[in-house]
Backbone as a printed PyTorch tensor [residue, N CA C, xyz], in Angstrom:
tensor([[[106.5980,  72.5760,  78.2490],
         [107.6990,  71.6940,  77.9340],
         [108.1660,  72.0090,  76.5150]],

        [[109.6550,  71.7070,  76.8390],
         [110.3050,  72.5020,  75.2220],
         [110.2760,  71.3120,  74.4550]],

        [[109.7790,  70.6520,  73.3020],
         [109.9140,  69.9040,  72.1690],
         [111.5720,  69.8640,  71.8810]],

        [[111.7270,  68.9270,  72.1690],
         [113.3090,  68.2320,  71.8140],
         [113.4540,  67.2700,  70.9240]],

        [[114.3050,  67.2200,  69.8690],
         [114.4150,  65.3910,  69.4030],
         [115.4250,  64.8400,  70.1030]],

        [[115.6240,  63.4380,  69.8790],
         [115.9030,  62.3980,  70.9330],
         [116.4260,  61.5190,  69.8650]],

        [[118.2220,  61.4380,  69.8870],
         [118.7270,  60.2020,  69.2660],
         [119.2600,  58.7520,  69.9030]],

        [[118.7920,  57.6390,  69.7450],
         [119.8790,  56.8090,  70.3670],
         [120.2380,  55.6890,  69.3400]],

        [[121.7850,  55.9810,  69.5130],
         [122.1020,  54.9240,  68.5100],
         [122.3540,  53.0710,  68.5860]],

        [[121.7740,  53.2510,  69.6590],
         [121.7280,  51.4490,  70.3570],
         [120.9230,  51.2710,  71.6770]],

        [[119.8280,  50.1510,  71.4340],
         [119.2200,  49.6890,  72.6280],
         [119.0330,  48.7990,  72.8060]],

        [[119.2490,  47.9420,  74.1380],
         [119.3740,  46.9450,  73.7840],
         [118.6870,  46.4740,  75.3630]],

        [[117.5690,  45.3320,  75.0520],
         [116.6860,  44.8890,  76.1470],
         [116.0310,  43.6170,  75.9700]],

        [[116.4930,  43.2980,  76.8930],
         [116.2850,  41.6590,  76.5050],
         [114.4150,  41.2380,  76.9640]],

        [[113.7230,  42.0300,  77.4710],
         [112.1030,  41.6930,  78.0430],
         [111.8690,  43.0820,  78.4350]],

        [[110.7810,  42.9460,  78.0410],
         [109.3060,  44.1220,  78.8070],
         [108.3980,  43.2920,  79.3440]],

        [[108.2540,  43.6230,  80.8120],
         [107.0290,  43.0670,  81.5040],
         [105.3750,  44.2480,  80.5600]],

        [[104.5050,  43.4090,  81.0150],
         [103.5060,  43.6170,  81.0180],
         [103.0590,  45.5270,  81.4320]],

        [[102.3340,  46.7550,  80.9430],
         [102.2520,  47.3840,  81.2090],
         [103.3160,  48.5190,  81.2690]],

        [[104.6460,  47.7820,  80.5730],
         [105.8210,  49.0110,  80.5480],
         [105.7150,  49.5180,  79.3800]],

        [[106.4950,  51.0150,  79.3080],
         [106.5700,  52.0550,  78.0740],
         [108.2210,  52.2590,  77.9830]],

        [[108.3910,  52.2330,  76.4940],
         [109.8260,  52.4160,  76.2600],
         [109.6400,  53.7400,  75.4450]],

        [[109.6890,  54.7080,  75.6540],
         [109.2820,  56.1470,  75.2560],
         [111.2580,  56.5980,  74.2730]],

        [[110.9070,  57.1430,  73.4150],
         [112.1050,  57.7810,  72.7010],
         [111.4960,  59.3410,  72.1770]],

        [[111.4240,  59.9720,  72.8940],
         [110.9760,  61.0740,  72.6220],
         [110.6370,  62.2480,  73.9810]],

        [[109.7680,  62.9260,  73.6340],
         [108.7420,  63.8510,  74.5880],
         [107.4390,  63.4530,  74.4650]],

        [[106.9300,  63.3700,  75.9440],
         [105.2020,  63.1380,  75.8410],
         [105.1310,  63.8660,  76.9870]],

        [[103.5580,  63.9680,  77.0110],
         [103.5140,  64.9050,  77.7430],
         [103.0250,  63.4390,  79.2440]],

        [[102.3450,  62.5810,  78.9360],
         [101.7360,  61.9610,  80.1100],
         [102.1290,  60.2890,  79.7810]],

        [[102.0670,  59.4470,  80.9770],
         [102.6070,  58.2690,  80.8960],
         [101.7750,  57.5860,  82.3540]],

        [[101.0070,  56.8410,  81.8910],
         [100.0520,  55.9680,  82.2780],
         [100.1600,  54.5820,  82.3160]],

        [[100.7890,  53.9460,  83.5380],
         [100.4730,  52.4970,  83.2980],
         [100.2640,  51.8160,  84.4680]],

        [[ 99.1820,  50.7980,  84.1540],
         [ 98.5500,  49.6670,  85.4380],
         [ 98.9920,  48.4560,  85.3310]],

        [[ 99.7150,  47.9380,  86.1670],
         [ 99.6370,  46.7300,  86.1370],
         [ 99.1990,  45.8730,  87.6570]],

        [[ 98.2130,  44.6080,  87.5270],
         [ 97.2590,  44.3390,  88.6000],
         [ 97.9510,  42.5470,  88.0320]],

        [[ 98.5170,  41.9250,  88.8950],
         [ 98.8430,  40.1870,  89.0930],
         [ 98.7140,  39.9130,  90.0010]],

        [[ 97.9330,  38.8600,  89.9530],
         [ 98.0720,  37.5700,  90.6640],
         [ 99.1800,  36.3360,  90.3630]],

        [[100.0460,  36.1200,  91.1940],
         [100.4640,  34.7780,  90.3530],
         [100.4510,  34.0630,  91.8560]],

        [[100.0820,  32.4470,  91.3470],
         [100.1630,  31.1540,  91.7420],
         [100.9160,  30.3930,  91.4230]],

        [[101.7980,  29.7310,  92.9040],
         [101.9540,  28.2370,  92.5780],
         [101.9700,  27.7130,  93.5160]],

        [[101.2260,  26.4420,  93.3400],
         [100.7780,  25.6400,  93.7470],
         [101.1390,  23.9970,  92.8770]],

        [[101.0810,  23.2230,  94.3790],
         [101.8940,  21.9140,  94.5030],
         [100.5590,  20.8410,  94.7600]],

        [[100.0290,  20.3940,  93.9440],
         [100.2680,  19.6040,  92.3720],
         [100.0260,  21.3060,  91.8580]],

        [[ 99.8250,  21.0380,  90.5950],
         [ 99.7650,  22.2260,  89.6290],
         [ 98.7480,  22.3160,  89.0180]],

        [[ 97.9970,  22.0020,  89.9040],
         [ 96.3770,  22.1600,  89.1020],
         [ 95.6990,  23.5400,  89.4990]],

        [[ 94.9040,  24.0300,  88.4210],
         [ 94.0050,  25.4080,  88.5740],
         [ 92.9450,  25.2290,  87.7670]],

        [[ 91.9430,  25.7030,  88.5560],
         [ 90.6840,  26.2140,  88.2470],
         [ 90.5570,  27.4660,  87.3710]],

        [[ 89.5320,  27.6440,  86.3550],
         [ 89.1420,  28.6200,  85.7300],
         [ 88.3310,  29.4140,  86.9240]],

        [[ 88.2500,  30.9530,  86.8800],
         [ 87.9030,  31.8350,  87.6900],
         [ 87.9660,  31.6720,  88.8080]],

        [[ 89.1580,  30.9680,  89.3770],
         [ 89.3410,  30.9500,  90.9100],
         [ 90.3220,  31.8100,  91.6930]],

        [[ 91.0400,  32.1640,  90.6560],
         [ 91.3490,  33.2600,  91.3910],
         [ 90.8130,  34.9060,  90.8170]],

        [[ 90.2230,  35.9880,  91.4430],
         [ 89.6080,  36.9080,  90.7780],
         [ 90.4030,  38.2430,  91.5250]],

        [[ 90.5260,  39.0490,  90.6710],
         [ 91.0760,  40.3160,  91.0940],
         [ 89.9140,  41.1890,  92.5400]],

        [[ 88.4510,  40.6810,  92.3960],
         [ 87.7160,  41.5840,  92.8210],
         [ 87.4280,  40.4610,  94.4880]],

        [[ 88.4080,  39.4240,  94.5380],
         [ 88.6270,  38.7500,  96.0240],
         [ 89.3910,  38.9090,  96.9200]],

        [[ 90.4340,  40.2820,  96.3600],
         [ 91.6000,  40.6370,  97.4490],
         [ 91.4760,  42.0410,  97.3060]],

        [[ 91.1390,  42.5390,  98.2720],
         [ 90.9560,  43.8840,  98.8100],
         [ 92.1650,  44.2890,  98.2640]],

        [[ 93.3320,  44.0930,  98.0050],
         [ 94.6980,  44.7820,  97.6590],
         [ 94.5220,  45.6460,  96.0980]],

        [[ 93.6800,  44.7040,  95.5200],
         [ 93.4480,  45.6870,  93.8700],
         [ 92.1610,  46.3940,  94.2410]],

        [[ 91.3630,  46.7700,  94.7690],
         [ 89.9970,  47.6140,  95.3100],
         [ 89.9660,  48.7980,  95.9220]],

        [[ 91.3190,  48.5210,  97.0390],
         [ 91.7050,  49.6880,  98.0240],
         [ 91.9480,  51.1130,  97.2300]],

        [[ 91.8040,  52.4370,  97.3180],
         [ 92.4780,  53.8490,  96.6940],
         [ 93.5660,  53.4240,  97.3910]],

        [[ 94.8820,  53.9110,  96.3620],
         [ 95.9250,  54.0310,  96.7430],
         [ 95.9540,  55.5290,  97.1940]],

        [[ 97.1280,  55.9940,  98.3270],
         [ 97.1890,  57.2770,  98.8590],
         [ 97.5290,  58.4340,  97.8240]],

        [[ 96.9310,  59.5920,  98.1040],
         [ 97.7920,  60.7140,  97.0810],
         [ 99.0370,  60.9270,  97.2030]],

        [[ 99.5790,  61.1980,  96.6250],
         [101.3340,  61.6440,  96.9880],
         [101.1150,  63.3240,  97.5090]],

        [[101.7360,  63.5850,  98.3660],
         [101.4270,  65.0800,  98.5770],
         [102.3900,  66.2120,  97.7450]],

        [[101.5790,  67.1550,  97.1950],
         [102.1840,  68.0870,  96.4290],
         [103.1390,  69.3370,  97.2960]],

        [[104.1900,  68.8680,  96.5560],
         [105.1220,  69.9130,  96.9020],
         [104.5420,  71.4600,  97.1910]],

        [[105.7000,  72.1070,  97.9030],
         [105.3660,  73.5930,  97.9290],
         [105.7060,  73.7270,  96.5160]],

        [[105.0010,  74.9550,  96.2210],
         [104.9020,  75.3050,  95.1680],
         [106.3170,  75.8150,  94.9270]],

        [[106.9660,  76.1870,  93.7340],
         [108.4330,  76.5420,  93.2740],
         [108.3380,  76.9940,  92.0940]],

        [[109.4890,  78.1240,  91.6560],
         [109.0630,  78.3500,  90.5800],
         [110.9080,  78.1210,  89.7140]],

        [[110.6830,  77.3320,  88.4330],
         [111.8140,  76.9310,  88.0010],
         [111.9070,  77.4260,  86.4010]],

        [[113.1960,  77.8710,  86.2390],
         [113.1900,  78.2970,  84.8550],
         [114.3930,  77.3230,  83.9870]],

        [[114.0560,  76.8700,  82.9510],
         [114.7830,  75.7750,  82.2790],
         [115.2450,  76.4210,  80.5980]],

        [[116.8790,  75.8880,  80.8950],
         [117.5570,  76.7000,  79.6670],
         [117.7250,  75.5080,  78.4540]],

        [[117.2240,  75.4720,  77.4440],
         [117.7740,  74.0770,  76.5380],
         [118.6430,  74.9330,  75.4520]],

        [[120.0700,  74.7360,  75.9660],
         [120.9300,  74.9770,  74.6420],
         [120.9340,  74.6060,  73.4360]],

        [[120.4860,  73.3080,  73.6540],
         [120.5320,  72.5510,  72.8180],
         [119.3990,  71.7770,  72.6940]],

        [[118.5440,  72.0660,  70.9830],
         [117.3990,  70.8840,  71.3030],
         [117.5410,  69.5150,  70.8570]],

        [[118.2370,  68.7880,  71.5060],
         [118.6660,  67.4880,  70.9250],
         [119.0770,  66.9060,  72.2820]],

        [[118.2620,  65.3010,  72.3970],
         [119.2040,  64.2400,  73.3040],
         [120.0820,  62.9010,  72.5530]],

        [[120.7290,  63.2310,  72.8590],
         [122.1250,  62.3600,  71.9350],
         [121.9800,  61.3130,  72.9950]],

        [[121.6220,  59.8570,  73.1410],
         [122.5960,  58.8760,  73.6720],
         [122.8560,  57.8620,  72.6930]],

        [[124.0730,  57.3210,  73.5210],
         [124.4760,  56.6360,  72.0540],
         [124.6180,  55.1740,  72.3010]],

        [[123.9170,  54.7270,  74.0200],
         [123.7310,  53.1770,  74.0710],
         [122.8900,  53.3120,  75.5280]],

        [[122.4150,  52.5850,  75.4430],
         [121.2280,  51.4190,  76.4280],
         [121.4880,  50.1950,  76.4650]],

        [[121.9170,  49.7720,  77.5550],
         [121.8190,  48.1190,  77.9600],
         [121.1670,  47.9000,  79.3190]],

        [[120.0070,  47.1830,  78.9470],
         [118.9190,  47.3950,  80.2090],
         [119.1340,  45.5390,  80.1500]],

        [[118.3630,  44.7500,  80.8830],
         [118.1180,  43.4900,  80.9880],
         [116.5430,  43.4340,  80.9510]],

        [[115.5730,  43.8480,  81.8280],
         [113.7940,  43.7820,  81.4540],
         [113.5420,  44.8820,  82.1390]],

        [[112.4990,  45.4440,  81.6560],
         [111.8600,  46.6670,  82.0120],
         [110.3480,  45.6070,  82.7710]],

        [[110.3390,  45.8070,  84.5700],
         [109.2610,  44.9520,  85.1050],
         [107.9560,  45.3940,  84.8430]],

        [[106.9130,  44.9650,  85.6030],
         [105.4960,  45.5150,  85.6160],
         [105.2510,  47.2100,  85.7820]],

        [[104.2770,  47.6540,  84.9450],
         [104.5240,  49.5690,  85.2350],
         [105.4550,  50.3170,  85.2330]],

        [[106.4260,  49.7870,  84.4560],
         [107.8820,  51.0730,  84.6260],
         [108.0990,  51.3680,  83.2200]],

        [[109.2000,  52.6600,  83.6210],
         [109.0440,  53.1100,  82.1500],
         [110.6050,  53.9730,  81.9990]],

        [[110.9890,  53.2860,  80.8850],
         [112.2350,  53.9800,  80.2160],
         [112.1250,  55.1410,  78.5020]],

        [[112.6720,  56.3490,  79.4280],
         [112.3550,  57.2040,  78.6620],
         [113.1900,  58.2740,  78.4660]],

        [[114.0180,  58.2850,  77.5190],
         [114.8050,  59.2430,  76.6960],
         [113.9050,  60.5710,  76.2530]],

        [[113.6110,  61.2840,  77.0530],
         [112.8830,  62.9340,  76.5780],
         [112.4740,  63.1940,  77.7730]],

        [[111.5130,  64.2180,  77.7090],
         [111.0750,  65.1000,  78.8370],
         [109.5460,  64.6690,  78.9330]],

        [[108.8530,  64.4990,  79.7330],
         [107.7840,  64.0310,  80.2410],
         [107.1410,  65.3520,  81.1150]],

        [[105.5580,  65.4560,  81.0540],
         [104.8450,  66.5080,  82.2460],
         [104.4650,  65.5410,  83.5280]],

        [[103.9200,  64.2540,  83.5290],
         [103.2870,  63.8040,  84.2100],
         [103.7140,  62.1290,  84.1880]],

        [[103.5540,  61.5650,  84.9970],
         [104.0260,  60.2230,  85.1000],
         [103.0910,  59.3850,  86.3900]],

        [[102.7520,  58.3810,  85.7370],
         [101.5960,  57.8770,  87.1010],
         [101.9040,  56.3830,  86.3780]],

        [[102.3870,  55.4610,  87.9770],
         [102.7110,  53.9760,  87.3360],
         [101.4330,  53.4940,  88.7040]],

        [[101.1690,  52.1040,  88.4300],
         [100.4590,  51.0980,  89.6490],
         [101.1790,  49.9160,  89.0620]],

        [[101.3790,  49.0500,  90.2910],
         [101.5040,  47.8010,  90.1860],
         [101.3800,  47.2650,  91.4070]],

        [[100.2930,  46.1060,  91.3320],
         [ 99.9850,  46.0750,  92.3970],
         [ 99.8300,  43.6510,  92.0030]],

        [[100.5320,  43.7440,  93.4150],
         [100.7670,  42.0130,  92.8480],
         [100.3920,  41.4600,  93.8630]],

        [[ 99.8870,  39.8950,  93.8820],
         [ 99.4320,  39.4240,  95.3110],
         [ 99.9980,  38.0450,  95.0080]],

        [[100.8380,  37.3280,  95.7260],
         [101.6330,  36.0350,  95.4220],
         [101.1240,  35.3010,  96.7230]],

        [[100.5710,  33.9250,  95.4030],
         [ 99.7630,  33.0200,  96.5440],
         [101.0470,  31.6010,  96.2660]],

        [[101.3910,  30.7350,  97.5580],
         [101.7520,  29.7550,  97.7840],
         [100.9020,  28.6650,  97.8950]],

        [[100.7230,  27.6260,  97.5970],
         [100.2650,  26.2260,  98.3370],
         [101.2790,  25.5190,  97.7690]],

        [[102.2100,  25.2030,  99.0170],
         [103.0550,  23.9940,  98.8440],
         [102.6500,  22.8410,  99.8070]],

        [[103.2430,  21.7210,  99.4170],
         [102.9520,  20.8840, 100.3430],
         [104.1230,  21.2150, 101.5570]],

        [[103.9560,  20.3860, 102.4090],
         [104.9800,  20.4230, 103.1980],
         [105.6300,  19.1280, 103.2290]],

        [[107.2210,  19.0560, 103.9160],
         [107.6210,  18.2840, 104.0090],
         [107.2050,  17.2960, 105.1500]],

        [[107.1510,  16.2830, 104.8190],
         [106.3870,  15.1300, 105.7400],
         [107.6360,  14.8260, 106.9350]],

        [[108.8220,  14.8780, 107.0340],
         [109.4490,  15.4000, 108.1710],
         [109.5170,  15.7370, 108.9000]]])
């Protein structure tokens, strides 16, 4: 990977979830996990350690490999070593994602969420 610099003259983002990367540059690798539970529940009461990541098979399971392409062979021209942008208007970057102005080798996100209900029901 060719070393580039990377300008931007405005960004603008109103939230980052948990586990995101706002990269302005070149890296070579980009790593992020993100593992939630969220609850709600009707009254709104919770217990300490009642809900646990290691009680839903969904965060435990291997996720599948992605299968690797045929192999290819690519040749890349940089006229220019410079990325010019000159605005970003994002609203939130969610769980594991990633906004990134440069060139990257490798990229590996998880997010993995399990949404529990207890409502009451309507007596109707």
């Amino acid at each position: 990977m060719n070393a580039r610099t990377s300008k931007v003259d405005s960004l603008s983002i109103i939230s980052v979830d948990t586990s995101s990367v706002i990269e302005i540059g070149d890296s070579h690798n980009n790593d992020a996990v993100s593992n939630v539970i969220s609850v709600q529940r009707e009254p709104a009461i919770y217990y300490e350690h009642e809900f646990q990541f290691t009680d839903y098979p969904l965060f435990t399971f291997p996720l599948p490999e992605p299968e690797q392409p045929d192999s290819f062979q690519t040749i890349t021209c940089q006229d220019n070593g410079f990325i010019h942008v000159k605005c970003v208007k994002t609203s939130f970057l969610s769980a594991s994602s990633v906004l990134q102005i440069g060139s990257n080798d490798c990229v590996t996100m998880e997010t993995r969420i399990k949404n529990i209900r207890h409502l009451l029901r309507d007596p109707s």
